[in-house]
Each structure stands twice: as C-alpha cells, then as structure tokens.
mmCIF file of C-alpha atoms in Angstrom:
data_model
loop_
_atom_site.group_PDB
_atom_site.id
_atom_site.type_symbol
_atom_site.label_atom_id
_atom_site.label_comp_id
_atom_site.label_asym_id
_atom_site.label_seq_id
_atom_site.Cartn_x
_atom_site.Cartn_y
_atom_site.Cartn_z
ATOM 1 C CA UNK A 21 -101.508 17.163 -11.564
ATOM 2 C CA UNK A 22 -101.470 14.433 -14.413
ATOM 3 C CA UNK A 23 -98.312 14.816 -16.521
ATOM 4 C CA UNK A 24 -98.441 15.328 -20.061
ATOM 5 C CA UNK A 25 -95.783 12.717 -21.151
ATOM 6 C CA UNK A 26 -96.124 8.972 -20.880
ATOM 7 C CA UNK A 27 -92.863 7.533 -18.691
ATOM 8 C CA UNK A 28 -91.042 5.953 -21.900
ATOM 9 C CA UNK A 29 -90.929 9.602 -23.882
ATOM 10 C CA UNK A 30 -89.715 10.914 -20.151
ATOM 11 C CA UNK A 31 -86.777 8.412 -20.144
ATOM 12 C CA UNK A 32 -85.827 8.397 -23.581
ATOM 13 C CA UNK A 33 -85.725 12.214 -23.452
ATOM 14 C CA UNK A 34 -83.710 11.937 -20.119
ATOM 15 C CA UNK A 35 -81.374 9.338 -21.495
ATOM 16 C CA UNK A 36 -80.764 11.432 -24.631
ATOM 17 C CA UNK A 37 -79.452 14.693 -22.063
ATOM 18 C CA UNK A 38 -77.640 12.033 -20.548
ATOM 19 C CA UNK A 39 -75.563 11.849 -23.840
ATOM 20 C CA UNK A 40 -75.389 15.824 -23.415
ATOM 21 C CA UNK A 41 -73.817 15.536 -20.258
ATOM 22 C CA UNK A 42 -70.957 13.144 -21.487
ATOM 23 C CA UNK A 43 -70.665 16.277 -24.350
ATOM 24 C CA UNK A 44 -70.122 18.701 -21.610
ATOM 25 C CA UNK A 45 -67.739 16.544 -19.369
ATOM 26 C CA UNK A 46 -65.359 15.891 -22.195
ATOM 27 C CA UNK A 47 -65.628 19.742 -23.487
ATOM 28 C CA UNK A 48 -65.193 21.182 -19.500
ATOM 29 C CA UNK A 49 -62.167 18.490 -19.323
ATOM 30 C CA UNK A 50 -60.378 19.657 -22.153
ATOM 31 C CA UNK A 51 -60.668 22.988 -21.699
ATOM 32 C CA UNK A 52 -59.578 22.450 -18.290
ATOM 33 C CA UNK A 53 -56.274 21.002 -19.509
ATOM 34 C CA UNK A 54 -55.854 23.208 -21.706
ATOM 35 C CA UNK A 55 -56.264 26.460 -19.509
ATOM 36 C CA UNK A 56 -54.892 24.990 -16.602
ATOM 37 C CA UNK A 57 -57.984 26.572 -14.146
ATOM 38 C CA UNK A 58 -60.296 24.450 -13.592
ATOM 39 C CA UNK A 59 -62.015 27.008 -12.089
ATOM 40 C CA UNK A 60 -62.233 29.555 -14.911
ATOM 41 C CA UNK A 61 -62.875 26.382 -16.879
ATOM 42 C CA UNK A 62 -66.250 25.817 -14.985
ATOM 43 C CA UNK A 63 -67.332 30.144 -14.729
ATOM 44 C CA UNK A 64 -67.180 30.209 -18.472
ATOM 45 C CA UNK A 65 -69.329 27.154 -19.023
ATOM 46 C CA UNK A 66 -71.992 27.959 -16.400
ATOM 47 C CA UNK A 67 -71.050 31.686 -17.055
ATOM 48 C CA UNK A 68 -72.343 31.119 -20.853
ATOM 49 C CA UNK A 69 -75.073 29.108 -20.300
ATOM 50 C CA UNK A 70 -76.565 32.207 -18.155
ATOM 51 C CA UNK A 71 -76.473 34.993 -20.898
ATOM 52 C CA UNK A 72 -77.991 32.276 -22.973
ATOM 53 C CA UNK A 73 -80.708 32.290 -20.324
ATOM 54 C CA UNK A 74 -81.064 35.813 -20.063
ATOM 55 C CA UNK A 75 -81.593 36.065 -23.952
ATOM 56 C CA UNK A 76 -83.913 33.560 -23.678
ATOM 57 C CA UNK A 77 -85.598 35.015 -20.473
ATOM 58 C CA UNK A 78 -86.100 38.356 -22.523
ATOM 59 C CA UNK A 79 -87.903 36.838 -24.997
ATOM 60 C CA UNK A 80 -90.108 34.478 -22.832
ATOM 61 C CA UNK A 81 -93.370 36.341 -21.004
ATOM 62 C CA UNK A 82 -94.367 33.355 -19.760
ATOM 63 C CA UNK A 83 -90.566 32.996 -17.970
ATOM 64 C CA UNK A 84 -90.583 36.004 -16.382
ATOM 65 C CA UNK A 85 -94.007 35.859 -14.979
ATOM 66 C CA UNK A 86 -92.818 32.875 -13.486
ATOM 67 C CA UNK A 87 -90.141 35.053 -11.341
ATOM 68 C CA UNK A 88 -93.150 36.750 -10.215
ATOM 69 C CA UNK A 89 -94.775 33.428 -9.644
ATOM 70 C CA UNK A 90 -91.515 31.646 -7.531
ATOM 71 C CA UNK A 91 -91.257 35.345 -5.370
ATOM 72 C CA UNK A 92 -95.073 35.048 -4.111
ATOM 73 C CA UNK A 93 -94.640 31.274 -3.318
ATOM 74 C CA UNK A 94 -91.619 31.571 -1.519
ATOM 75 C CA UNK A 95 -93.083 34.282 0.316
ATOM 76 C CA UNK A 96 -96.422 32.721 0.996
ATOM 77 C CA UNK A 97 -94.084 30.187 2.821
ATOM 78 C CA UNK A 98 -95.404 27.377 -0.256
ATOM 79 C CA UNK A 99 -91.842 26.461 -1.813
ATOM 80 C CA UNK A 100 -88.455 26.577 0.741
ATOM 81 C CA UNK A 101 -86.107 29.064 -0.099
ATOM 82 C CA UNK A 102 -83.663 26.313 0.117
ATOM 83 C CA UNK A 103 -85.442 24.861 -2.893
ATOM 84 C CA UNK A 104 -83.898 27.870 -4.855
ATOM 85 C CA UNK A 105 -80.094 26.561 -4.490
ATOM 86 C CA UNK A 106 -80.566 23.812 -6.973
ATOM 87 C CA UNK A 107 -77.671 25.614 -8.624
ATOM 88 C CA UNK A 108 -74.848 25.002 -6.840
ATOM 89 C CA UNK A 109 -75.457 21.034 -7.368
ATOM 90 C CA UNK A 110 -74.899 22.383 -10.750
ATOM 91 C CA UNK A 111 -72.113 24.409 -9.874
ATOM 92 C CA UNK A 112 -70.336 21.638 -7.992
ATOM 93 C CA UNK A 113 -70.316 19.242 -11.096
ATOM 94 C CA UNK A 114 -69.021 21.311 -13.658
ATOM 95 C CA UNK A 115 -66.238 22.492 -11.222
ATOM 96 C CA UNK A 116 -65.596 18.565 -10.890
ATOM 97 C CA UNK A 117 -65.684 17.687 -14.637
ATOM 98 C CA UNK A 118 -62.538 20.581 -14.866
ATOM 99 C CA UNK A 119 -60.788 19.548 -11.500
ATOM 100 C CA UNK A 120 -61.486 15.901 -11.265
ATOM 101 C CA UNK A 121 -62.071 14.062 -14.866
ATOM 102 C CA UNK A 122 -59.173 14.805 -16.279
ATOM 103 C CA UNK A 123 -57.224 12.920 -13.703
ATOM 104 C CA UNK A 124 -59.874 10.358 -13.662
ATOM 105 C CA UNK A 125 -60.668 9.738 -17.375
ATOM 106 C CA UNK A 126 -64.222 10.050 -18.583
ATOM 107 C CA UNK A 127 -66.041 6.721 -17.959
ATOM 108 C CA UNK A 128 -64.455 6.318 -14.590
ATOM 109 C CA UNK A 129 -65.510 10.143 -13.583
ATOM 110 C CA UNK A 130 -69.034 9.334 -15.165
ATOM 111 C CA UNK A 131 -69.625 5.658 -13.417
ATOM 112 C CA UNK A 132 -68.727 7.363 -9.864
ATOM 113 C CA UNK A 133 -71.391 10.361 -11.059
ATOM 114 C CA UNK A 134 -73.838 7.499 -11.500
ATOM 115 C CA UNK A 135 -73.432 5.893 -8.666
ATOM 116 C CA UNK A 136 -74.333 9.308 -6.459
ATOM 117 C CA UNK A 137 -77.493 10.087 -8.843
ATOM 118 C CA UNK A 138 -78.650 6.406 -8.055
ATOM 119 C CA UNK A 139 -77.963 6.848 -4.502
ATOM 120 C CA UNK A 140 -79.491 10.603 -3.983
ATOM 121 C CA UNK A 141 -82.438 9.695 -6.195
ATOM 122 C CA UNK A 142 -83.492 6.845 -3.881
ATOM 123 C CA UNK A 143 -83.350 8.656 -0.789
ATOM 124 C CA UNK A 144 -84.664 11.744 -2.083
ATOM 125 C CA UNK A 145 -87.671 10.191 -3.421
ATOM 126 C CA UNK A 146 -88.396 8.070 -0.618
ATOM 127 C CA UNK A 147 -88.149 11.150 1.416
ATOM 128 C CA UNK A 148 -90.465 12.733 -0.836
ATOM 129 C CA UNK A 149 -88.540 15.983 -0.967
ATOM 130 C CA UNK A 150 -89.158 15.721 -4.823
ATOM 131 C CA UNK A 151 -92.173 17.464 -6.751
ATOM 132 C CA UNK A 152 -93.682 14.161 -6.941
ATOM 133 C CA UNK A 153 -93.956 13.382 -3.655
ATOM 134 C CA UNK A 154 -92.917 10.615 -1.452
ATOM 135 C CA UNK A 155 -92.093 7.618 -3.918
ATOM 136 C CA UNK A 156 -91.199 3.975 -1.970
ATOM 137 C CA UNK A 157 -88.584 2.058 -3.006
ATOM 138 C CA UNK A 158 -88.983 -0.949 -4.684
ATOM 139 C CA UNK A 159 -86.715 -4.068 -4.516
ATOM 140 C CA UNK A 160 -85.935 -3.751 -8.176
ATOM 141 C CA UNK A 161 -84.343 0.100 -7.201
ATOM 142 C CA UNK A 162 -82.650 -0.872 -4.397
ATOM 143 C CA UNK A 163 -81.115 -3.806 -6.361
ATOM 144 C CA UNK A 164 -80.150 -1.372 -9.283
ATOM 145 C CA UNK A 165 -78.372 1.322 -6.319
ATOM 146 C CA UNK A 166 -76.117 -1.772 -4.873
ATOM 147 C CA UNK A 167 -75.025 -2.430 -8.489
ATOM 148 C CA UNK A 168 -74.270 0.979 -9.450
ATOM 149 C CA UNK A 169 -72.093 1.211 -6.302
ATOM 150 C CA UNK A 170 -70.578 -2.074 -7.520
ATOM 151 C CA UNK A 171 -69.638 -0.849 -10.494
ATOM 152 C CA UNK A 172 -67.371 2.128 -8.916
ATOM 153 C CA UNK A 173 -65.720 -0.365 -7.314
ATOM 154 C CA UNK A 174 -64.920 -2.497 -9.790
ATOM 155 C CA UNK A 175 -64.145 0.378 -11.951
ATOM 156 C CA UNK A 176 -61.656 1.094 -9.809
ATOM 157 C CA UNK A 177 -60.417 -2.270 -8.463
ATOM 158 C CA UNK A 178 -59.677 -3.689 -12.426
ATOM 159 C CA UNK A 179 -58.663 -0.182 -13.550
ATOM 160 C CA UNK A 180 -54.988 0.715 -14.429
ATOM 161 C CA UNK A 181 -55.578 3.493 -12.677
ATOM 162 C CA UNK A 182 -52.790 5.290 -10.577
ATOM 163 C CA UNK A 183 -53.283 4.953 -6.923
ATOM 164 C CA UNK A 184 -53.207 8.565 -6.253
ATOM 165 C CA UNK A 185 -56.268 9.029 -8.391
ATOM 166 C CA UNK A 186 -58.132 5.994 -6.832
ATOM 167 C CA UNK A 187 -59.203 8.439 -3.653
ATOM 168 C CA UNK A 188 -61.017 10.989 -6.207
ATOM 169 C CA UNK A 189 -64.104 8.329 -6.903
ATOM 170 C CA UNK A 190 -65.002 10.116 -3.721
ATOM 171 C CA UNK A 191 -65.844 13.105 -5.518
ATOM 172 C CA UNK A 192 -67.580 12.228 -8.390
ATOM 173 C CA UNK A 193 -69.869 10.202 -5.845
ATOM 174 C CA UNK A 194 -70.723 13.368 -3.686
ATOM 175 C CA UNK A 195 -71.150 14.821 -7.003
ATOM 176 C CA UNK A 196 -73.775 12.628 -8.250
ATOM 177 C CA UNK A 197 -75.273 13.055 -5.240
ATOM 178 C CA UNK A 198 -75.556 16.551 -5.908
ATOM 179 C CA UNK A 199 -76.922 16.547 -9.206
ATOM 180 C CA UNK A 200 -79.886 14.308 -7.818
ATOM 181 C CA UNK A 201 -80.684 17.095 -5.371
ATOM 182 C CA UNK A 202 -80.535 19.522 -8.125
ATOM 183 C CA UNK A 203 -82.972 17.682 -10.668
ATOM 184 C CA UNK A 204 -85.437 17.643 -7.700
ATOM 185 C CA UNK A 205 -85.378 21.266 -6.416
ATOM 186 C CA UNK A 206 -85.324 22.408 -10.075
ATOM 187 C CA UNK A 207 -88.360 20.088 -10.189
ATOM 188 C CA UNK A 208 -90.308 22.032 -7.140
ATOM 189 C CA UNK A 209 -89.143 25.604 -8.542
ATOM 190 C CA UNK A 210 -90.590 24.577 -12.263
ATOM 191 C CA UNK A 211 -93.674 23.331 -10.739
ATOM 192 C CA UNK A 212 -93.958 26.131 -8.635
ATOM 193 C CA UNK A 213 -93.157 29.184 -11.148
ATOM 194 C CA UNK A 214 -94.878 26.810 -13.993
ATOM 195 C CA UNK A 215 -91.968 27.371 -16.091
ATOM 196 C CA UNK A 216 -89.142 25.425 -17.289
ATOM 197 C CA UNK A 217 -87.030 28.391 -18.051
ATOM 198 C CA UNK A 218 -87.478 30.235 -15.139
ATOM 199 C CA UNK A 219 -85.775 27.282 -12.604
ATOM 200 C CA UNK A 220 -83.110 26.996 -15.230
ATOM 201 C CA UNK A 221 -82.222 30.491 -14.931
ATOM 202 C CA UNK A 222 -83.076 30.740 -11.437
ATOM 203 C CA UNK A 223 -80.314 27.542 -11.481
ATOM 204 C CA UNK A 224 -77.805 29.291 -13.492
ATOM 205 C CA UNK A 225 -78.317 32.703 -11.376
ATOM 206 C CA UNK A 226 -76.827 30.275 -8.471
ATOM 207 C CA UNK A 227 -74.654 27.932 -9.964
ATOM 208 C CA UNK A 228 -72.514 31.225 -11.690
ATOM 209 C CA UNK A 229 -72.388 33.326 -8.975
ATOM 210 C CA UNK A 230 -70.829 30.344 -6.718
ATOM 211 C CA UNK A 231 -67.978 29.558 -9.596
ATOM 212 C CA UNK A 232 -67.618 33.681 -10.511
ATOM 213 C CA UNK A 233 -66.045 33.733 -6.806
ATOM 214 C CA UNK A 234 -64.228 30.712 -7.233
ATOM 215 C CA UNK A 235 -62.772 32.004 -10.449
ATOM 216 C CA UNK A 236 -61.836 35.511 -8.921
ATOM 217 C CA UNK A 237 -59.897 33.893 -6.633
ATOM 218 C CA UNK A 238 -58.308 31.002 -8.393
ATOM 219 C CA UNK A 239 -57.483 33.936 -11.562
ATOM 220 C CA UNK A 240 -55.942 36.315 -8.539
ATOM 221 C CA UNK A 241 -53.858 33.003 -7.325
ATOM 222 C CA UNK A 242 -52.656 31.589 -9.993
ATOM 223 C CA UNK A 243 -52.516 34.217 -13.177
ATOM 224 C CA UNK A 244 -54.860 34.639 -15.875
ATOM 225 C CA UNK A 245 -54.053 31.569 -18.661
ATOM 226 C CA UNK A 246 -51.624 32.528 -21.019
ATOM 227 C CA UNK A 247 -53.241 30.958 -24.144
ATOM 228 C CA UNK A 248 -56.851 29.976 -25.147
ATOM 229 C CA UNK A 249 -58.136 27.110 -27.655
ATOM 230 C CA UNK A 250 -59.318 28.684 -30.736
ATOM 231 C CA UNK A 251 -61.765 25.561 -31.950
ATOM 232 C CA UNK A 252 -65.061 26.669 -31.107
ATOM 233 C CA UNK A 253 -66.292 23.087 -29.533
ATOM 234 C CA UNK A 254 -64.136 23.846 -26.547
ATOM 235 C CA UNK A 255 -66.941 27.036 -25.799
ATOM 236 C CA UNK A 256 -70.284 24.566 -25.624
ATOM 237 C CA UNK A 257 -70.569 23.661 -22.506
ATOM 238 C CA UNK A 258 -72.834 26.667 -21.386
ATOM 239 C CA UNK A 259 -75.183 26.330 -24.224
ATOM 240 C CA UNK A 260 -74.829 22.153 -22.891
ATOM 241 C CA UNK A 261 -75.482 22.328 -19.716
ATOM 242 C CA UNK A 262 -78.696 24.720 -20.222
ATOM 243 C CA UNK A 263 -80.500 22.208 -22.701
ATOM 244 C CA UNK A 264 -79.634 19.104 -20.040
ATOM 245 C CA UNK A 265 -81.115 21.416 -17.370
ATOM 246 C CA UNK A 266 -84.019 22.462 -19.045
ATOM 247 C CA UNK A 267 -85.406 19.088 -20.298
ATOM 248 C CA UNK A 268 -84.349 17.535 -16.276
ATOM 249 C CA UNK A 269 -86.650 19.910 -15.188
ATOM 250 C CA UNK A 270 -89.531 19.340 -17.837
ATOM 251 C CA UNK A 271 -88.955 15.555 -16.922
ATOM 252 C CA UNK A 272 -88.858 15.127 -13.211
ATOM 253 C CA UNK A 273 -92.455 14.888 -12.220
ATOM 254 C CA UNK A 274 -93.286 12.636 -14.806
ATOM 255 C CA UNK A 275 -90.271 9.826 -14.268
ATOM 256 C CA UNK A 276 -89.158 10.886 -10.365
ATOM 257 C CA UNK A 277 -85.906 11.386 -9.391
ATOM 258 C CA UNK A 278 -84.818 8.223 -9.590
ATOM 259 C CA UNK A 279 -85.749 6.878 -12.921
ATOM 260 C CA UNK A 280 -84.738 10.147 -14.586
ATOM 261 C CA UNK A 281 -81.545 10.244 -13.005
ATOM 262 C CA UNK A 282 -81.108 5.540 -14.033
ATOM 263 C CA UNK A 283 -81.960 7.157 -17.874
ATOM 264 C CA UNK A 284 -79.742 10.045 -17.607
ATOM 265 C CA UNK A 285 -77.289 8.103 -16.795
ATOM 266 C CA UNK A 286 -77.354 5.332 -19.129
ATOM 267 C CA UNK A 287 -76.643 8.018 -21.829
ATOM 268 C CA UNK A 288 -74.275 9.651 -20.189
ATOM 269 C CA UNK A 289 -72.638 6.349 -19.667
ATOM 270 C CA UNK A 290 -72.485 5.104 -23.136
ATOM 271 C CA UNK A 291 -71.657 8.844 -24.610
ATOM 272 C CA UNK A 292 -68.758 8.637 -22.234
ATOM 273 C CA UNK A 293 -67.009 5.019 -22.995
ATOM 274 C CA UNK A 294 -67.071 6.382 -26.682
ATOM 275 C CA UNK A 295 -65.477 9.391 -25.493
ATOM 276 C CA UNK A 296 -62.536 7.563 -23.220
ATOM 277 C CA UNK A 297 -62.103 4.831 -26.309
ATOM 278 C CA UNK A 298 -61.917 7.913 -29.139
ATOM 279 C CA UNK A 299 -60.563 11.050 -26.993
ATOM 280 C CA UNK A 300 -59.004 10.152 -24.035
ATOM 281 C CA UNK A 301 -58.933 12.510 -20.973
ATOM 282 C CA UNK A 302 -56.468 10.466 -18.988
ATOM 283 C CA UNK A 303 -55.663 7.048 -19.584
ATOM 284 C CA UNK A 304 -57.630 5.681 -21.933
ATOM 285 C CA UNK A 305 -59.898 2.827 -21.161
ATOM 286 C CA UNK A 306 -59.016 0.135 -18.521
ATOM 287 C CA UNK A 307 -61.055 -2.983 -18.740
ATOM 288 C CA UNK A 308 -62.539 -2.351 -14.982
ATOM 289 C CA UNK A 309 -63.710 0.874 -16.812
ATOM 290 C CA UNK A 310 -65.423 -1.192 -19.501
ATOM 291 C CA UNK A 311 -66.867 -3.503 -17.273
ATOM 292 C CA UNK A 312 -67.743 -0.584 -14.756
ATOM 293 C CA UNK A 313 -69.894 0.775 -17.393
ATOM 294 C CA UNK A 314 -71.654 -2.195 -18.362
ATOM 295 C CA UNK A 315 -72.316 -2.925 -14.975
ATOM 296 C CA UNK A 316 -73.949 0.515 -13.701
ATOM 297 C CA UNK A 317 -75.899 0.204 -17.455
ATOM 298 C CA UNK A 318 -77.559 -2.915 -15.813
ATOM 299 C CA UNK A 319 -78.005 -1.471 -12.745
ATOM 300 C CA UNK A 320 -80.181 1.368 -14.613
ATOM 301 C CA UNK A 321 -82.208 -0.764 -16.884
ATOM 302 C CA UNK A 322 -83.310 -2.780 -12.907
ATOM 303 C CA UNK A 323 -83.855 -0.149 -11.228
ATOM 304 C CA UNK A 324 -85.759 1.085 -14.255
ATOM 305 C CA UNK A 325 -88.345 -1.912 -14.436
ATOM 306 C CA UNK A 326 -91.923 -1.638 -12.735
ATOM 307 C CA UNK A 327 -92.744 -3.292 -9.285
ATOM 308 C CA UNK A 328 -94.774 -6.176 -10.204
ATOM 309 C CA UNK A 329 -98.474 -5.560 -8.488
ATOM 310 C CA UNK A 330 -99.674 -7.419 -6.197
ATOM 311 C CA UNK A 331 -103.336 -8.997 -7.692
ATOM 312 C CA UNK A 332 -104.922 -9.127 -4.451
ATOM 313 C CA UNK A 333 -104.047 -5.747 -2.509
ATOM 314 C CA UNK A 334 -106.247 -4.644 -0.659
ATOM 315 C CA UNK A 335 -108.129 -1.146 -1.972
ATOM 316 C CA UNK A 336 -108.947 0.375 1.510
ATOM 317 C CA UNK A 337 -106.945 3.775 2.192
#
C-alpha cells in the first residue's frame, strides 16, 4: 500500500524521536545512579510507559480491534509469532541505558547504539524481513554503515576513556542491533493489526514482562533502594519511550529500516553530545567522543541520500 507521508516528513519525524531517545538515555542513566539497580531503573521506565498504554488502549476502539486483528493473522499463519517479540529489543536497551551509559557517558553509549541500528537496518532490509519488503543496498548505505562503525572506533580510540569501559562498546552495538529488529517487527505487527497503538502495547506487554523478572530478581539480590529522587524528570522515561515507539512504528514503511533508524539517530546523536557537554553521565566529553559523533552524523546524512538512477535501465521485469 502507498504511504501517506512523503520520505522527508518520515525522517524529520524520525530524527525528532531520535532527540527523545537521547531524553530517555540521560533520564534511565541518572536514575540508574541514583537507585543503584539498573534493573528496577529499566521496569519502572518500560513499566510506566505500559499503564500509559493501557489508558490509552481503553480509550482507543480502533486499538483494541487491532488485538483482534494481530490474533486472527497470527493464527491464519499471515504474521510470525516471532514478529510479536519486538519488545524485548526494547527491553534490552533501556536495561543498557541503566547498566551500561553511565559507565560509558552518553555520546559514547549513543555512537555504539548507532552503529548497531546502521548495521541491523542494512541487513534487515536487504533481507526483507521488514514491512516493506526486501530493500537492496545501495553503495551510498553501505558507505554510511562502514563510517558509523568508524566512528565507534574512533570514539573509543581518541576517548579518555578508562580501559575497563572500552570492552562495553560491545553492548551498545548488540543493542543497536536490537532496536533495528524492533522498529521492523513493530513495523509488521502495525501493518498487520492496522494500528499504531496496538504494536506499541503489544511491545510494551513484552518488553515489561522481560525487565519485571529481571527486577524481581535483582530487588531479591541486592535490597530494595534505600532512597528515591524526588524531581519528577527522573519518572519520564515510560511516557518517552512510548511516544519514540509509537511514531517508529507509524514511520517504518514509509522510510525502511534503514533510513529511519540513519534519522533516528542523527537526533539522538546531537540530543546526546548536548547532554555529555551540559550533564555528564561519566566523564564528560573526550574529543574522540566529539569527533565520534560528527563522524556517525556523516555517515547518516550518506547513507541517507538517493541511489542515483540509472537513465537507461532497462524496464523489462
């Protein structure tokens, strides 16, 4: 089916949830530092975002008949169950932004999260696992995926960084990875319940129940936290994390998973050098950081350009 945005409104809407996910990072971080469980840390935020949904889901006819609409697929054998799982991509990164960014520091957490959206996008979509089928890759998105693995690396090898820490660019990497997987199989669940809201609650319905166990445990381990912020900010990363979800979902089909995940990360990169330069995690910024950035910021806006056509292709199929 045609989509209903042009590709420009897709990425500009994509890069602006980008910017969200830099908001939810920081927030998860801090709260994570703060509590000491970065485990709790990530149940609450995915925890919140799911009553949100349920409200929402309450309220929304057209969201519930989706339910209805995902059950008969799956069981018409039209859309995987796997498909359904999308959550615990989602689950997965917000336990990372409490365990691993605040050892990293922001930009450095958010270049290596870059890096393994550039990389899953490219192989998902030339797959074609993703709702808009099987999408080639062009030399201009290959070139942008080498850079954006470029830029971990030098974000790590010009970084002040302590050696220790250097190992954990691993896991933002897998991460990334992840949340490429998850924008696509929210993408076949939306298109298949023709709802928006119902993958992000389906998404939230996974993603909570995974970090609810990890929470018991890590809560029967180590102690419930003896003291909790009172500023409200450090509570948003719920009612984050749903909006981000949401509008990845709406924007998918229209950009594929490649190009939404080169936008989404372009804000998420800029949102997070201002965070590391104004309200450090860890170290502050490193110049490798800096440079890191700028680097993978390139590497979106190439893998972002059009393939050039070739005039005289042939038109036979």
């Amino acid at each position: 089916s045609s989509s209903k945005f042009p590709v420009w409104i897709a990425l500009v809407g994509s890069g602006l949830a980008g910017m969200l996910v830099a908001v939810q990072s920081r927030v998860n971080g801090g709260l994570s530092q703060y509590l000491g469980n970065g485990y709790l840390t990530a149940a609450l935020s995915f925890g919140s975002g799911f009553v949100i949904l349920c409200i929402l889901l309450a309220f929304s006819r057209k969201g519930r008949s989706g339910l209805a609409s995902v059950r008969a697929e799956v069981r018409a054998g039209r859309l995987p169950v796997w498909a359904l799982l999308g959550g615990a991509g989602g689950a997965f990164f917000v336990l990372a932004q409490g365990l691993v960014s605040p050892l990293t520091g922001l930009a450095f957490f958010t270049v290596g999260i870059v890096a393994g959206q550039v990389l899953g996008g490219l192989v998902l979509d030339r797959v074609g696992l993703g709702p808009g089928g099987r999408i080639y890759p062009t030399p201009n998105r290959v070139s942008g995926t080498v850079l954006a693995i470029i830029a971990v690396l030098l974000s790590v090898g010009l970084g002040s960084m302590d050696a220790r820490v250097v190992w954990l660019v691993v896991f933002p990497v897998l991460v990334g990875v992840c949340m490429a997987t998850q924008s696509m199989m929210n993408g076949l669940v939306r298109a298949a319940a023709q709802s928006a809201l119902t993958s992000t609650f389906l998404n939230f319905v996974v993603g909570t129940s995974i970090l609810l166990v990890l929470a018991v445990v890590s809560v029967f381990v180590s102690g419930w936290p003896t003291s909790w912020p009172t500023e409200p900010y450090y509570y948003i990363g719920g009612l984050v994390g749903t909006i981000f979800i949401a509008v990845a979902a709406v924007l998918v089909r229209t950009a594929g998973v490649l190009l939404l995940s080169m936008s989404n990360v372009a804000g998420q990169l800029l949102a997070s050098v201002a965070f590391e330069a104004a309200a450090p995690l860890a170290g502050g910024l490193s110049p490798g950081m800096v440079l890191g950035s700028a680097v993978a910021l390139v590497a979106v806006l190439i893998a972002a350009l059009p393939a050039r056509r070739r005039a005289t292709a042939p038109s036979d199929s």
